[in-house]
């Protein structure tokens, strides 16, 4: 691959990752962990998803799972061969398993997940030779933007928890009791 081709391909990855980030922002507004996903087939977005676990009261309502369900319906097939998934955070074990089962061809990841990632951080389920399908993985697309959204979200959650605790205990911000 030439440098020009690589640059053009990287710009395309960034374009679709921005769409995944837009999905993550929908989760953010719902006070869900801001993870977003889009699935692209033949140059077109065929499915979008974002985290809705708390909203749906459903353990499997992750961005990737929601997008896979929509893409399968759109294509009329559970096999998503030829599809590329763009996701703002490295998939967990459940989502990585679903990606392999759905035969997604490529996954483009924004930010890695050192605590629960299964595309290279903790495990690498997507590229295991032992499975009948391996997924091409591209890492680090708009990594800074994806990481900042997540760290900002969790910082806000911690601050909110601290404010609530202070209200309950009668502590003033910054005072030592």
PDB file of C-alpha atoms in Angstrom:
ATOM      1  CA  UNK A   1       0.000   0.000   0.000  1.00  0.00           C
ATOM      2  CA  UNK A   2       1.405   3.397  -0.940  1.00  0.00           C
ATOM      3  CA  UNK A   3       1.623   6.236   1.573  1.00  0.00           C
ATOM      4  CA  UNK A   4      -1.014   8.158  -0.402  1.00  0.00           C
ATOM      5  CA  UNK A   5      -3.382   5.192  -0.314  1.00  0.00           C
ATOM      6  CA  UNK A   6      -2.726   4.732   3.395  1.00  0.00           C
ATOM      7  CA  UNK A   7      -3.433   8.422   4.035  1.00  0.00           C
ATOM      8  CA  UNK A   8      -6.636   8.274   1.984  1.00  0.00           C
ATOM      9  CA  UNK A   9      -7.733   5.141   3.835  1.00  0.00           C
ATOM     10  CA  UNK A  10      -6.905   6.734   7.217  1.00  0.00           C
ATOM     11  CA  UNK A  11      -9.000   9.799   6.307  1.00  0.00           C
ATOM     12  CA  UNK A  12     -11.885   7.488   5.459  1.00  0.00           C
ATOM     13  CA  UNK A  13     -11.467   5.767   8.834  1.00  0.00           C
ATOM     14  CA  UNK A  14     -11.571   9.182  10.523  1.00  0.00           C
ATOM     15  CA  UNK A  15     -14.730  10.130   8.620  1.00  0.00           C
ATOM     16  CA  UNK A  16     -16.613   7.076   9.841  1.00  0.00           C
ATOM     17  CA  UNK A  17     -15.132   7.273  13.348  1.00  0.00           C
ATOM     18  CA  UNK A  18     -16.574  10.785  13.606  1.00  0.00           C
ATOM     19  CA  UNK A  19     -19.967   9.221  12.919  1.00  0.00           C
ATOM     20  CA  UNK A  20     -19.331   6.686  15.691  1.00  0.00           C
ATOM     21  CA  UNK A  21     -18.417   9.584  18.007  1.00  0.00           C
ATOM     22  CA  UNK A  22     -21.757  11.228  17.150  1.00  0.00           C
ATOM     23  CA  UNK A  23     -23.443   8.031  18.300  1.00  0.00           C
ATOM     24  CA  UNK A  24     -21.379   8.013  21.506  1.00  0.00           C
ATOM     25  CA  UNK A  25     -22.602  11.536  22.253  1.00  0.00           C
ATOM     26  CA  UNK A  26     -26.184  10.226  22.178  1.00  0.00           C
ATOM     27  CA  UNK A  27     -25.223   7.793  24.928  1.00  0.00           C
ATOM     28  CA  UNK A  28     -23.506  10.611  26.849  1.00  0.00           C
ATOM     29  CA  UNK A  29     -26.733  12.651  26.867  1.00  0.00           C
ATOM     30  CA  UNK A  30     -28.551   9.653  28.390  1.00  0.00           C
ATOM     31  CA  UNK A  31     -25.833   9.327  31.076  1.00  0.00           C
ATOM     32  CA  UNK A  32     -24.776   6.076  29.450  1.00  0.00           C
ATOM     33  CA  UNK A  33     -21.092   5.213  29.011  1.00  0.00           C
ATOM     34  CA  UNK A  34     -20.398   7.108  25.766  1.00  0.00           C
ATOM     35  CA  UNK A  35     -19.571   4.380  23.288  1.00  0.00           C
ATOM     36  CA  UNK A  36     -20.735   4.659  19.702  1.00  0.00           C
ATOM     37  CA  UNK A  37     -20.580   2.440  16.655  1.00  0.00           C
ATOM     38  CA  UNK A  38     -21.352   2.503  12.950  1.00  0.00           C
ATOM     39  CA  UNK A  39     -21.214  -0.331  10.441  1.00  0.00           C
ATOM     40  CA  UNK A  40     -20.223   0.435   6.859  1.00  0.00           C
ATOM     41  CA  UNK A  41     -20.928  -1.746   3.820  1.00  0.00           C
ATOM     42  CA  UNK A  42     -19.871  -0.814   0.288  1.00  0.00           C
ATOM     43  CA  UNK A  43     -19.010   2.731   1.353  1.00  0.00           C
ATOM     44  CA  UNK A  44     -22.316   3.441   3.106  1.00  0.00           C
ATOM     45  CA  UNK A  45     -23.311   3.445   6.757  1.00  0.00           C
ATOM     46  CA  UNK A  46     -25.921   0.705   7.111  1.00  0.00           C
ATOM     47  CA  UNK A  47     -26.274   0.711  10.903  1.00  0.00           C
ATOM     48  CA  UNK A  48     -25.620   2.874  13.921  1.00  0.00           C
ATOM     49  CA  UNK A  49     -25.592   2.040  17.605  1.00  0.00           C
ATOM     50  CA  UNK A  50     -24.736   3.483  20.972  1.00  0.00           C
ATOM     51  CA  UNK A  51     -24.686   2.242  24.535  1.00  0.00           C
ATOM     52  CA  UNK A  52     -28.186   1.892  26.033  1.00  0.00           C
ATOM     53  CA  UNK A  53     -27.677  -0.608  28.872  1.00  0.00           C
ATOM     54  CA  UNK A  54     -29.180   1.535  31.622  1.00  0.00           C
ATOM     55  CA  UNK A  55     -31.855   3.057  29.388  1.00  0.00           C
ATOM     56  CA  UNK A  56     -33.013  -0.337  28.093  1.00  0.00           C
ATOM     57  CA  UNK A  57     -32.309  -2.162  31.380  1.00  0.00           C
ATOM     58  CA  UNK A  58     -30.564  -4.732  29.201  1.00  0.00           C
ATOM     59  CA  UNK A  59     -27.069  -6.147  29.759  1.00  0.00           C
ATOM     60  CA  UNK A  60     -26.475  -6.730  26.051  1.00  0.00           C
ATOM     61  CA  UNK A  61     -27.510  -3.273  24.857  1.00  0.00           C
ATOM     62  CA  UNK A  62     -23.946  -2.284  23.969  1.00  0.00           C
ATOM     63  CA  UNK A  63     -23.228  -0.027  20.981  1.00  0.00           C
ATOM     64  CA  UNK A  64     -21.770  -2.900  18.931  1.00  0.00           C
ATOM     65  CA  UNK A  65     -24.623  -5.304  19.677  1.00  0.00           C
ATOM     66  CA  UNK A  66     -27.237  -2.697  18.744  1.00  0.00           C
ATOM     67  CA  UNK A  67     -25.425  -1.911  15.488  1.00  0.00           C
ATOM     68  CA  UNK A  68     -24.951  -5.605  14.589  1.00  0.00           C
ATOM     69  CA  UNK A  69     -28.667  -6.243  15.084  1.00  0.00           C
ATOM     70  CA  UNK A  70     -29.577  -3.307  12.803  1.00  0.00           C
ATOM     71  CA  UNK A  71     -26.990  -4.225  10.140  1.00  0.00           C
ATOM     72  CA  UNK A  72     -28.196  -7.837  10.011  1.00  0.00           C
ATOM     73  CA  UNK A  73     -31.757  -6.654   9.554  1.00  0.00           C
ATOM     74  CA  UNK A  74     -30.701  -4.168   6.848  1.00  0.00           C
ATOM     75  CA  UNK A  75     -28.729  -6.795   4.893  1.00  0.00           C
ATOM     76  CA  UNK A  76     -31.215  -9.592   5.584  1.00  0.00           C
ATOM     77  CA  UNK A  77     -28.426 -11.867   6.814  1.00  0.00           C
ATOM     78  CA  UNK A  78     -26.648 -12.600  10.085  1.00  0.00           C
ATOM     79  CA  UNK A  79     -23.353 -12.712   8.186  1.00  0.00           C
ATOM     80  CA  UNK A  80     -21.834  -9.256   7.921  1.00  0.00           C
ATOM     81  CA  UNK A  81     -19.029 -10.227   5.557  1.00  0.00           C
ATOM     82  CA  UNK A  82     -17.618  -7.223   3.750  1.00  0.00           C
ATOM     83  CA  UNK A  83     -18.668  -4.895   6.571  1.00  0.00           C
ATOM     84  CA  UNK A  84     -16.407  -2.621   8.581  1.00  0.00           C
ATOM     85  CA  UNK A  85     -17.357  -1.689  12.129  1.00  0.00           C
ATOM     86  CA  UNK A  86     -16.161   1.611  13.590  1.00  0.00           C
ATOM     87  CA  UNK A  87     -16.344   1.739  17.380  1.00  0.00           C
ATOM     88  CA  UNK A  88     -15.113   4.404  19.787  1.00  0.00           C
ATOM     89  CA  UNK A  89     -13.906   1.931  22.448  1.00  0.00           C
ATOM     90  CA  UNK A  90     -12.281  -1.478  22.083  1.00  0.00           C
ATOM     91  CA  UNK A  91     -14.995  -4.158  22.267  1.00  0.00           C
ATOM     92  CA  UNK A  92     -15.569  -6.213  25.420  1.00  0.00           C
ATOM     93  CA  UNK A  93     -15.616 -10.030  25.335  1.00  0.00           C
ATOM     94  CA  UNK A  94     -19.353 -10.202  24.577  1.00  0.00           C
ATOM     95  CA  UNK A  95     -19.147  -7.750  21.693  1.00  0.00           C
ATOM     96  CA  UNK A  96     -15.916  -9.252  20.340  1.00  0.00           C
ATOM     97  CA  UNK A  97     -17.593 -12.665  20.307  1.00  0.00           C
ATOM     98  CA  UNK A  98     -20.607 -11.260  18.460  1.00  0.00           C
ATOM     99  CA  UNK A  99     -18.315  -9.548  15.940  1.00  0.00           C
ATOM    100  CA  UNK A 100     -16.567 -12.864  15.199  1.00  0.00           C
ATOM    101  CA  UNK A 101     -19.893 -14.730  15.027  1.00  0.00           C
ATOM    102  CA  UNK A 102     -21.341 -12.102  12.661  1.00  0.00           C
ATOM    103  CA  UNK A 103     -18.288 -12.480  10.381  1.00  0.00           C
ATOM    104  CA  UNK A 104     -17.564  -8.731  10.382  1.00  0.00           C
ATOM    105  CA  UNK A 105     -14.548  -8.251   8.106  1.00  0.00           C
ATOM    106  CA  UNK A 106     -12.839  -5.342   9.850  1.00  0.00           C
ATOM    107  CA  UNK A 107     -13.109  -3.409  13.114  1.00  0.00           C
ATOM    108  CA  UNK A 108     -11.696   0.094  13.434  1.00  0.00           C
ATOM    109  CA  UNK A 109     -11.184   1.131  17.061  1.00  0.00           C
ATOM    110  CA  UNK A 110     -10.831   4.609  18.514  1.00  0.00           C
ATOM    111  CA  UNK A 111      -9.619   4.033  22.060  1.00  0.00           C
ATOM    112  CA  UNK A 112      -8.227   0.862  23.592  1.00  0.00           C
ATOM    113  CA  UNK A 113      -9.699  -0.528  26.828  1.00  0.00           C
ATOM    114  CA  UNK A 114      -6.960  -1.839  29.149  1.00  0.00           C
ATOM    115  CA  UNK A 115      -9.521  -3.052  31.719  1.00  0.00           C
ATOM    116  CA  UNK A 116     -11.857  -5.101  29.529  1.00  0.00           C
ATOM    117  CA  UNK A 117     -10.779  -4.879  25.888  1.00  0.00           C
ATOM    118  CA  UNK A 118     -10.861  -8.036  23.806  1.00  0.00           C
ATOM    119  CA  UNK A 119      -9.225  -6.788  20.618  1.00  0.00           C
ATOM    120  CA  UNK A 120      -5.689  -6.753  21.961  1.00  0.00           C
ATOM    121  CA  UNK A 121      -5.685  -5.179  25.441  1.00  0.00           C
ATOM    122  CA  UNK A 122      -6.758  -7.994  27.785  1.00  0.00           C
ATOM    123  CA  UNK A 123      -7.453 -10.659  25.147  1.00  0.00           C
ATOM    124  CA  UNK A 124      -7.565 -10.633  21.374  1.00  0.00           C
ATOM    125  CA  UNK A 125     -10.660 -12.582  20.403  1.00  0.00           C
ATOM    126  CA  UNK A 126     -10.914 -10.873  17.015  1.00  0.00           C
ATOM    127  CA  UNK A 127      -7.656 -12.210  15.588  1.00  0.00           C
ATOM    128  CA  UNK A 128      -7.446 -15.676  17.190  1.00  0.00           C
ATOM    129  CA  UNK A 129      -6.282 -18.347  14.764  1.00  0.00           C
ATOM    130  CA  UNK A 130      -8.286 -20.954  16.698  1.00  0.00           C
ATOM    131  CA  UNK A 131     -11.598 -19.481  15.492  1.00  0.00           C
ATOM    132  CA  UNK A 132     -13.056 -20.094  12.044  1.00  0.00           C
ATOM    133  CA  UNK A 133     -13.128 -16.330  11.386  1.00  0.00           C
ATOM    134  CA  UNK A 134     -10.538 -13.661  12.080  1.00  0.00           C
ATOM    135  CA  UNK A 135     -11.264  -9.948  11.951  1.00  0.00           C
ATOM    136  CA  UNK A 136      -8.847  -7.362  10.597  1.00  0.00           C
ATOM    137  CA  UNK A 137      -8.290  -4.740  13.316  1.00  0.00           C
ATOM    138  CA  UNK A 138      -7.233  -1.105  12.926  1.00  0.00           C
ATOM    139  CA  UNK A 139      -6.468   0.673  16.203  1.00  0.00           C
ATOM    140  CA  UNK A 140      -6.075   4.283  17.300  1.00  0.00           C
ATOM    141  CA  UNK A 141      -8.310   6.190  14.879  1.00  0.00           C
ATOM    142  CA  UNK A 142      -9.200   9.538  16.525  1.00  0.00           C
ATOM    143  CA  UNK A 143      -7.906   7.954  19.717  1.00  0.00           C
ATOM    144  CA  UNK A 144      -7.459  11.228  21.605  1.00  0.00           C
ATOM    145  CA  UNK A 145     -11.019  12.384  20.939  1.00  0.00           C
ATOM    146  CA  UNK A 146     -12.512   9.008  21.865  1.00  0.00           C
ATOM    147  CA  UNK A 147     -10.418   8.745  25.042  1.00  0.00           C
ATOM    148  CA  UNK A 148     -11.211  12.289  26.158  1.00  0.00           C
ATOM    149  CA  UNK A 149     -14.945  11.725  25.822  1.00  0.00           C
ATOM    150  CA  UNK A 150     -14.752   8.645  28.039  1.00  0.00           C
ATOM    151  CA  UNK A 151     -12.445  10.169  30.649  1.00  0.00           C
ATOM    152  CA  UNK A 152     -14.606  13.323  30.768  1.00  0.00           C
ATOM    153  CA  UNK A 153     -17.726  11.235  31.280  1.00  0.00           C
ATOM    154  CA  UNK A 154     -16.228   9.260  34.166  1.00  0.00           C
ATOM    155  CA  UNK A 155     -14.761  12.424  35.722  1.00  0.00           C
ATOM    156  CA  UNK A 156     -18.241  14.000  35.692  1.00  0.00           C
ATOM    157  CA  UNK A 157     -19.719  10.862  37.279  1.00  0.00           C
ATOM    158  CA  UNK A 158     -17.137  10.937  40.080  1.00  0.00           C
ATOM    159  CA  UNK A 159     -17.725  14.647  40.692  1.00  0.00           C
ATOM    160  CA  UNK A 160     -21.497  14.122  40.801  1.00  0.00           C
ATOM    161  CA  UNK A 161     -21.093  11.247  43.246  1.00  0.00           C
ATOM    162  CA  UNK A 162     -18.855  13.433  45.424  1.00  0.00           C
ATOM    163  CA  UNK A 163     -21.420  16.307  45.352  1.00  0.00           C
ATOM    164  CA  UNK A 164     -24.216  13.944  46.375  1.00  0.00           C
ATOM    165  CA  UNK A 165     -22.128  12.547  49.207  1.00  0.00           C
ATOM    166  CA  UNK A 166     -21.355  16.060  50.424  1.00  0.00           C
ATOM    167  CA  UNK A 167     -25.050  16.951  50.353  1.00  0.00           C
ATOM    168  CA  UNK A 168     -25.911  13.849  52.368  1.00  0.00           C
ATOM    169  CA  UNK A 169     -23.189  14.381  54.962  1.00  0.00           C
ATOM    170  CA  UNK A 170     -23.500  18.168  55.114  1.00  0.00           C
ATOM    171  CA  UNK A 171     -19.862  18.692  54.119  1.00  0.00           C
ATOM    172  CA  UNK A 172     -18.909  21.850  52.290  1.00  0.00           C
ATOM    173  CA  UNK A 173     -16.817  21.584  49.190  1.00  0.00           C
ATOM    174  CA  UNK A 174     -13.147  21.937  50.070  1.00  0.00           C
ATOM    175  CA  UNK A 175     -13.620  21.782  53.833  1.00  0.00           C
ATOM    176  CA  UNK A 176     -12.056  19.103  55.979  1.00  0.00           C
ATOM    177  CA  UNK A 177     -14.191  17.639  58.735  1.00  0.00           C
TER     178      UNK A 177
END
